[in-house]
Short mmCIF file of C-alpha atoms and ligand atoms in Angstrom, two decimals:
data_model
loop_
_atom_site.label_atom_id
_atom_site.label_comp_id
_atom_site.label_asym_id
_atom_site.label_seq_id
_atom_site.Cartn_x
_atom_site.Cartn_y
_atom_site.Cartn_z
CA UNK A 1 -5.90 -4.27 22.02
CA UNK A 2 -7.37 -5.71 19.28
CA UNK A 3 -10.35 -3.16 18.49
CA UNK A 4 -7.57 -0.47 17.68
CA UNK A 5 -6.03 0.55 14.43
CA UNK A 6 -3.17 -2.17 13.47
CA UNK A 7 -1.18 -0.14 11.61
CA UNK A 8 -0.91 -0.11 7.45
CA UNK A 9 -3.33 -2.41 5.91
CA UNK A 10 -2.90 -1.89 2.25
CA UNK A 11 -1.51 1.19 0.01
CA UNK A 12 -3.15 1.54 -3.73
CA UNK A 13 -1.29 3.59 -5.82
CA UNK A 14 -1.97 4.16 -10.28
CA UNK A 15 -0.11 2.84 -12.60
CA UNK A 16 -0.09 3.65 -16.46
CA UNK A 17 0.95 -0.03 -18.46
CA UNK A 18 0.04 -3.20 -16.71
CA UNK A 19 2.71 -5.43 -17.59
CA UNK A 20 5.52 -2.83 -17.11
CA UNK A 21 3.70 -2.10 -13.60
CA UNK A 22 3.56 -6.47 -13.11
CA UNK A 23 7.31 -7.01 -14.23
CA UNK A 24 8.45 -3.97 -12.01
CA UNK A 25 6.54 -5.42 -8.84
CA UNK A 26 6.81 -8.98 -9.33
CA UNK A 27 10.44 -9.40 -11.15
CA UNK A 28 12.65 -6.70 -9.81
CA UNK A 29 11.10 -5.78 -6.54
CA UNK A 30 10.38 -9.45 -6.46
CA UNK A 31 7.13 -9.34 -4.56
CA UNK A 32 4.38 -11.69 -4.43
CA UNK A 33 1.21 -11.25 -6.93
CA UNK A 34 -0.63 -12.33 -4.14
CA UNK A 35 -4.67 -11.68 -6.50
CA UNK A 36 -5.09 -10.55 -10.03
CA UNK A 37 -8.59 -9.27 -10.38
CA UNK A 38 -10.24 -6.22 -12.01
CA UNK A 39 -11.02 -2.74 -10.68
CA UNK A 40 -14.77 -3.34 -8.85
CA UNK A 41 -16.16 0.07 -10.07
CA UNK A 42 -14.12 -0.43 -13.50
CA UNK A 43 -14.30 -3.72 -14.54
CA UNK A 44 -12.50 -3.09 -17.70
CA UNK A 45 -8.79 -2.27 -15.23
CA UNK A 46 -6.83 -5.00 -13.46
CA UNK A 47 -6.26 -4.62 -10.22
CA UNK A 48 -3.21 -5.82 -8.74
CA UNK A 49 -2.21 -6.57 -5.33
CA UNK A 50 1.60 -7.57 -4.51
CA UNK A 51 2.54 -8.99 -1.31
CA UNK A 52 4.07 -11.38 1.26
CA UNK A 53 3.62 -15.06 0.44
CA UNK A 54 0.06 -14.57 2.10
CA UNK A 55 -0.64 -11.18 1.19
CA UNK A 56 -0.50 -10.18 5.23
CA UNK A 57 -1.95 -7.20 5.83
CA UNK A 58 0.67 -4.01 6.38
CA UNK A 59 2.60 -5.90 3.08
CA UNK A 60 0.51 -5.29 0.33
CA UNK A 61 0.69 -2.60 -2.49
CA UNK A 62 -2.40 -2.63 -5.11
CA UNK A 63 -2.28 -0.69 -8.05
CA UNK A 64 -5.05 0.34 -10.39
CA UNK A 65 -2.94 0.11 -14.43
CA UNK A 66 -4.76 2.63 -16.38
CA UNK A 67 -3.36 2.67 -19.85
CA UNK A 68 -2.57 5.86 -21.37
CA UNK A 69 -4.05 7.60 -17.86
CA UNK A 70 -1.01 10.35 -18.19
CA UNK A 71 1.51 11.13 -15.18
CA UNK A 72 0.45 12.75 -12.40
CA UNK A 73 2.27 15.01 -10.15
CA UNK A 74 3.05 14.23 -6.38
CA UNK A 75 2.25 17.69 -4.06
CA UNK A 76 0.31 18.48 -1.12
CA UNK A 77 -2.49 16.41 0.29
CA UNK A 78 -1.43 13.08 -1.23
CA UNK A 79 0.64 10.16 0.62
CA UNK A 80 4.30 10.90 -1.33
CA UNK A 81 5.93 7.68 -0.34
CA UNK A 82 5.99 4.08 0.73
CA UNK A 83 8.41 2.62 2.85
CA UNK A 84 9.06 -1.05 2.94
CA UNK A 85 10.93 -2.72 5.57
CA UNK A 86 13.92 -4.46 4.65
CA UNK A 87 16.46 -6.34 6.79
CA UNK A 88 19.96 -4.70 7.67
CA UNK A 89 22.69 -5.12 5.24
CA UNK A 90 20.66 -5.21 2.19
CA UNK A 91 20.89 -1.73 0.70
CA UNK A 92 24.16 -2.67 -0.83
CA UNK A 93 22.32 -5.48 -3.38
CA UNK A 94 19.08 -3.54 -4.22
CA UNK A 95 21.41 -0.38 -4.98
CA UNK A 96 23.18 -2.46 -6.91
CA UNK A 97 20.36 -4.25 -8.21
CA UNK A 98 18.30 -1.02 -9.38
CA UNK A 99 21.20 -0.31 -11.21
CA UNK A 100 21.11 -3.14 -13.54
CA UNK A 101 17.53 -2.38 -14.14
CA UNK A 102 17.83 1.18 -14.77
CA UNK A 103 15.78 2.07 -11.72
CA UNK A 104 15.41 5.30 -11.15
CA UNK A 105 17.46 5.70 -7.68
CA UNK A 106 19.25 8.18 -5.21
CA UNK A 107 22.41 7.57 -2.92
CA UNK A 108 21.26 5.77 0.68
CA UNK A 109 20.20 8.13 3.24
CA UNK A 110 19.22 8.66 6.46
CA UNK A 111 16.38 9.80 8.35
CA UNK A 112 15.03 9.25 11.77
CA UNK A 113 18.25 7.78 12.82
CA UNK A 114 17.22 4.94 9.78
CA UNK A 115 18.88 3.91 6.67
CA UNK A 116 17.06 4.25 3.79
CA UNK A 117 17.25 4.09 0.06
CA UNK A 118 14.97 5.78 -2.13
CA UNK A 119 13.59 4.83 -5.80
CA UNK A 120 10.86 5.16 -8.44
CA UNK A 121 8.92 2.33 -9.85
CA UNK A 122 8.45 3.02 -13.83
CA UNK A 123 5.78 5.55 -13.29
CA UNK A 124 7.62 7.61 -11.05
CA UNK A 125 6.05 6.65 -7.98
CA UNK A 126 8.10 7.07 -4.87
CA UNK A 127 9.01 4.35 -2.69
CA UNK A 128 11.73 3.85 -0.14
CA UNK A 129 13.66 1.11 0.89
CA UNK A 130 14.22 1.37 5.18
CA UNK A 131 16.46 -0.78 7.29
CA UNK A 132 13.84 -0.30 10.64
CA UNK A 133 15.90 0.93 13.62
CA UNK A 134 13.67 -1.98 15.70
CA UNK A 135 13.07 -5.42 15.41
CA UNK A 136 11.03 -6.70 12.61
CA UNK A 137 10.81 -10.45 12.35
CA UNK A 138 8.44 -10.31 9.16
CA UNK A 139 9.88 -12.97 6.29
CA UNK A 140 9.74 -11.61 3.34
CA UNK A 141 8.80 -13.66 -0.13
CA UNK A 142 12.16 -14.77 -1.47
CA UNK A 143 12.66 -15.14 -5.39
CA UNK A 144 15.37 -16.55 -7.80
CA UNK A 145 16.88 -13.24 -8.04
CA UNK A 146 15.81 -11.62 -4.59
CA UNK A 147 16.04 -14.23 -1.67
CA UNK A 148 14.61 -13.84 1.53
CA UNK A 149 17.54 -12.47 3.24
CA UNK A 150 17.13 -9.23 1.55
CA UNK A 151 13.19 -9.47 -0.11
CA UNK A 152 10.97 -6.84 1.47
CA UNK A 153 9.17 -7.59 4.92
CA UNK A 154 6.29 -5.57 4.40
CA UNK A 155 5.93 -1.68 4.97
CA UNK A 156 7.55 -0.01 7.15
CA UNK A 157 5.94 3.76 7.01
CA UNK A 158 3.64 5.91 4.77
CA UNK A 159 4.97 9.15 4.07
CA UNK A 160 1.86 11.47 3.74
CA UNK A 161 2.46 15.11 2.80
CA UNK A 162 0.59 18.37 3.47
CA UNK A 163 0.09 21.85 3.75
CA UNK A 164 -0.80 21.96 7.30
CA UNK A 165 -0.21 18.79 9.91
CA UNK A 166 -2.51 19.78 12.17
CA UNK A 167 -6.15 18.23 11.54
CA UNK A 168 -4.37 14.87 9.78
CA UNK A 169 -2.17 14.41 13.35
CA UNK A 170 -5.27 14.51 15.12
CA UNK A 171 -7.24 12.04 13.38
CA UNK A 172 -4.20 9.56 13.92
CA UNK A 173 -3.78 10.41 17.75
CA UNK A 174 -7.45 10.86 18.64
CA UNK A 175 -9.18 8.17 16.69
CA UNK A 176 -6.35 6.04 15.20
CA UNK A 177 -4.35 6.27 18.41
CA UNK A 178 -1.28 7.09 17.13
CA UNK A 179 1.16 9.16 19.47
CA UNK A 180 4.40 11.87 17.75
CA UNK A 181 7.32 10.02 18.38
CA UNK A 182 9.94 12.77 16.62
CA UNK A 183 10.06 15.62 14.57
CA UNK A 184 12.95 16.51 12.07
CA UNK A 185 12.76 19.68 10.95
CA UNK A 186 9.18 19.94 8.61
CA UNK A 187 9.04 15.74 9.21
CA UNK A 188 6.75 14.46 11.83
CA UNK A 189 6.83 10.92 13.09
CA UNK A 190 3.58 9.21 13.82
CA UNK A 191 3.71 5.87 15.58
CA UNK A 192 0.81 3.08 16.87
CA UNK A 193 2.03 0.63 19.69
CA UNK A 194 -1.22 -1.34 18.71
CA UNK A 195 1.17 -3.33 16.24
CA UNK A 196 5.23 -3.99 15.79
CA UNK A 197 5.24 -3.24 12.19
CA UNK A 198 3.93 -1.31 9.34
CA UNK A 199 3.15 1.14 12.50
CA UNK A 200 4.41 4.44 11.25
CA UNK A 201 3.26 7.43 9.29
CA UNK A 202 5.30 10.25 8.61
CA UNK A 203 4.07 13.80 7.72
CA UNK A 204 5.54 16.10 6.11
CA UNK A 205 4.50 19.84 6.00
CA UNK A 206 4.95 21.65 3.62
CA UNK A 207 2.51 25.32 3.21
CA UNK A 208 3.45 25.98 -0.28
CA UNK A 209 3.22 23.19 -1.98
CA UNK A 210 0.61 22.74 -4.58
CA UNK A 211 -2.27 20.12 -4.27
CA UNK A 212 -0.79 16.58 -5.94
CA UNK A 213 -2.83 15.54 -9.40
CA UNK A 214 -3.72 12.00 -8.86
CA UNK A 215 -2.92 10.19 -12.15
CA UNK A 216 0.04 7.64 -12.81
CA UNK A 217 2.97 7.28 -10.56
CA UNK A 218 1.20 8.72 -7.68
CA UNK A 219 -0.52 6.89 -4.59
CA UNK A 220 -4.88 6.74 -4.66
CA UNK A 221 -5.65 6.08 -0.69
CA UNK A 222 -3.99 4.48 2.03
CA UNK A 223 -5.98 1.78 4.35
CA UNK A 224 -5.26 1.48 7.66
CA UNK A 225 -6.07 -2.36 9.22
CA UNK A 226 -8.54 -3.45 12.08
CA UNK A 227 -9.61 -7.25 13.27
CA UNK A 228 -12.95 -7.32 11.49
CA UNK A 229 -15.61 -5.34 10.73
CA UNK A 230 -17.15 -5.27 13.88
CA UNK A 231 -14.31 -2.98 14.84
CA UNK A 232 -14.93 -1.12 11.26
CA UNK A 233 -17.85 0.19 12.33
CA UNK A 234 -16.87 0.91 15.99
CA UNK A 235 -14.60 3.13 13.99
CA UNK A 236 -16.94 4.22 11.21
CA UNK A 237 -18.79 5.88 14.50
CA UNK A 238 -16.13 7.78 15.86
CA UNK A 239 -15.34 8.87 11.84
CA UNK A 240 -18.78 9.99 11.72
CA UNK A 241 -19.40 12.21 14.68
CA UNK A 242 -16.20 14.43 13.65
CA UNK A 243 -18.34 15.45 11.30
CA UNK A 244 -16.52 13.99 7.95
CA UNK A 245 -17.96 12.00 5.81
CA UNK A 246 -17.86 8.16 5.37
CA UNK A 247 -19.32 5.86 3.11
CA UNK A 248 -21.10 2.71 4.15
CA UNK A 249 -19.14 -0.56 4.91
CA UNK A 250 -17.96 -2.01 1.27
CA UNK A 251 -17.70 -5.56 0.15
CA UNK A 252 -14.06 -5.88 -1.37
CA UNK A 253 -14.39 -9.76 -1.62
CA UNK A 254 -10.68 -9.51 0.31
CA UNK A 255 -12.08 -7.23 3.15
CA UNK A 256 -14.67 -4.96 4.36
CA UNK A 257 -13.98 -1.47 3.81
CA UNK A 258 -14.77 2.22 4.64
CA UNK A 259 -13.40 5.64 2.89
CA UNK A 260 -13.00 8.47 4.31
CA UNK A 261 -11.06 11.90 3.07
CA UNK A 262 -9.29 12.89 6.00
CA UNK A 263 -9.17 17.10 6.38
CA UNK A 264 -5.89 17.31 5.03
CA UNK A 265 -7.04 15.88 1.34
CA UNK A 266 -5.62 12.48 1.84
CA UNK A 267 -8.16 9.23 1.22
CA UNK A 268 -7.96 6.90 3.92
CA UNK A 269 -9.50 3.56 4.19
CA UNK A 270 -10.46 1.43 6.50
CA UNK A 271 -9.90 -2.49 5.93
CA UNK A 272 -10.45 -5.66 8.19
CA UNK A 273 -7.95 -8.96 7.82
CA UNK A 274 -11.10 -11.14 7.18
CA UNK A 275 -12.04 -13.03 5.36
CA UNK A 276 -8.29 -12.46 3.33
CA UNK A 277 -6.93 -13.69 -0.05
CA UNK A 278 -7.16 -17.81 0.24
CA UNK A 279 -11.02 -17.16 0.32
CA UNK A 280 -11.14 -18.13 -3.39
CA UNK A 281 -7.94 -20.15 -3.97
CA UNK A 282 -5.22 -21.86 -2.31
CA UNK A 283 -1.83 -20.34 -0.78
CA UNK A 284 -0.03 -21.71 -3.05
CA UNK A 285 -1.94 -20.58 -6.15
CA UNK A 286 -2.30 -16.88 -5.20
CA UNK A 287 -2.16 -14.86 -7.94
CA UNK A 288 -2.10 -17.38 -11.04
CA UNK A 289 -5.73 -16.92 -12.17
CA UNK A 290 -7.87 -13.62 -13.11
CA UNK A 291 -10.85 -13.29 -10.00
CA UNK A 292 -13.74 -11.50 -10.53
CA UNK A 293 -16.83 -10.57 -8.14
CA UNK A 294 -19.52 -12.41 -8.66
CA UNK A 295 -21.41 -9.16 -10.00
CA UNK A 296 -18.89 -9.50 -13.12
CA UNK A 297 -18.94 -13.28 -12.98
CA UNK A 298 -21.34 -13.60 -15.90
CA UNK A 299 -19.59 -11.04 -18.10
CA UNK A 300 -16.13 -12.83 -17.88
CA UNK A 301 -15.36 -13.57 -21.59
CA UNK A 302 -16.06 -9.88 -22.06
CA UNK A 303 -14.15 -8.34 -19.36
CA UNK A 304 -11.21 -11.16 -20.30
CA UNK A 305 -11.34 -9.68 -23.77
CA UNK A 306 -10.81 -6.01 -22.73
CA UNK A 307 -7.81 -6.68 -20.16
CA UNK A 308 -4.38 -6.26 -21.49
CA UNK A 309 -2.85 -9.65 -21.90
CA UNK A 310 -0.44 -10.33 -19.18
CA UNK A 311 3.10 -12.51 -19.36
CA UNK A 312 4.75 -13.74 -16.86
ZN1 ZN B 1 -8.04 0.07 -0.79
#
């Protein structure tokens, strides 16, 4: 069981301002700034990862804010949206909620037999809010203005879109070990039993459509979870002799990582849960201070300098 793929680790998406992408996560989505560090191959860009209280993986959204980086375009070969889980009965507030903050919204929906509600953060990235047909006991982080019995439990689904399903599907079933649950219509449903939540990715196809342009409001890679990174490189193996290519096992202080582009354009990664986000502060201070890898430790009054002053 526990040497399989567990579902959604972590999604990273781009974001243009910082503090309009920090309000937006923290304030009206009212997640959990669960580490504020810097971009490890671009020191000079926050990185931001929102959360649960712990940052659990299969709950946490990380965005690179690029400043002045120009919007991009969602299309083919890109993940299009992220679903969060959200208990039943909630839609009601956050529709009414995204309303008093001008959020970009449409009317609640269904798919899959599911209630959903779909919106854009500020930079026109597209997320969707999804009362899960099953169980999911997840607690979300509860806020002054978004309590726990209607925060966000974590994800629920990635929606990845391409020209062709084929070669994506069969990474999921015959590495990840994903099975098709449904299709509706052009929308496939991909689902692990390896995990209760965060366990589903949709595809969509769609032959036509033009190839995304990866630039604000649109997603960067999606990481998929294992144990550790023992089981990383079991699966950095089986990556490896279908021909694609991988890179070696990363240090991201938070995990250990892998990338791969899967054939349909998309990057995945690979993440483990250890050694997770207490390793340099407490639970309860998550967030509050600016972490940097000790490769950037020395240059902190520089790199402090160039970041965009944040308020809370
Ligand atoms: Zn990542």
């Amino acid at each position: 069981m526990e040497n399989r793929i567990l579902g959604l680790h972590h999604i990273t998406a781009i974001a243009g301002n910082a503090q309009r992408n920090y309000n937006f996560y923290t304030k009206v989505l009212g997640l959990r700034l669960v580490k504020k560090t810097v971009n490890f191959d671009d020191p000079g860009t926050y990185h931001f990862y929102f959360g649960d209280e712990q940052g659990a993986p299969g709950t946490i959204l990380t965005f690179f804010p690029w400043e002045g980086i120009g919007q991009g375009q969602t299309g083919s070969g890109m993940a299009t949206s992220i679903g969060y889980s959200v208990p039943q009965g909630s839609l009601d507030f956050w529709t009414e909620r995204f309303k008093k903050y001008n959020v970009k919204q449409e009317s609640v929906s269904q798919k899959f037999g599911e209630q959903y509600l779909s919106f854009q953060d500020p930079d026109g990235l597209q997320l969707d809010l999804i009362v899960a047909a099953t169980h999911d006991a997840r607690k979300g982080w509860g806020t002054t203005e978004v309590k726990t019995d209607v925060a966000t439990k974590g994800f629920h689904s990635i929606t990845l879109t391409l020209r062709n399903v084929t070669h994506t599907a069969s990474i999921l079933t015959d590495i990840f070990g994903y099975k098709l649950l449904k299709q509706e219509g052009n929308r496939y449903r991909f689902i692990t039993d390896a995990i209760e939540n965060a366990s589903i990715v949709d595809m969509i196809e769609a032959p036509d459509l033009a190839a995304g342009i990866g630039a604000a409001g649109t997603n960067h890679h999606v990481a998929f979870r294992v144990r550790d990174d023992n089981v990383l490189m079991e699966f950095r193996e089986k990556i490896a002799s279908r021909g694609l290519g991988i890179t070696p096992k990363i240090d991201r202080d938070y995990f250990f990582s892998l990338y791969f582009r899967e054939p349909g354009g998309v990057l995945f990664e690979l993440a483990t849960d250890n050694p997770g986000f207490t390793r340099d502060e407490p639970l309860n201070e998550l967030g509050t201070s600016l972490k940097l890898p000790k490769q950037y430790e020395d240059s902190r009054k520089q790199i402090e300098k160039t970041l965009p002053v944040l308020h809370d």
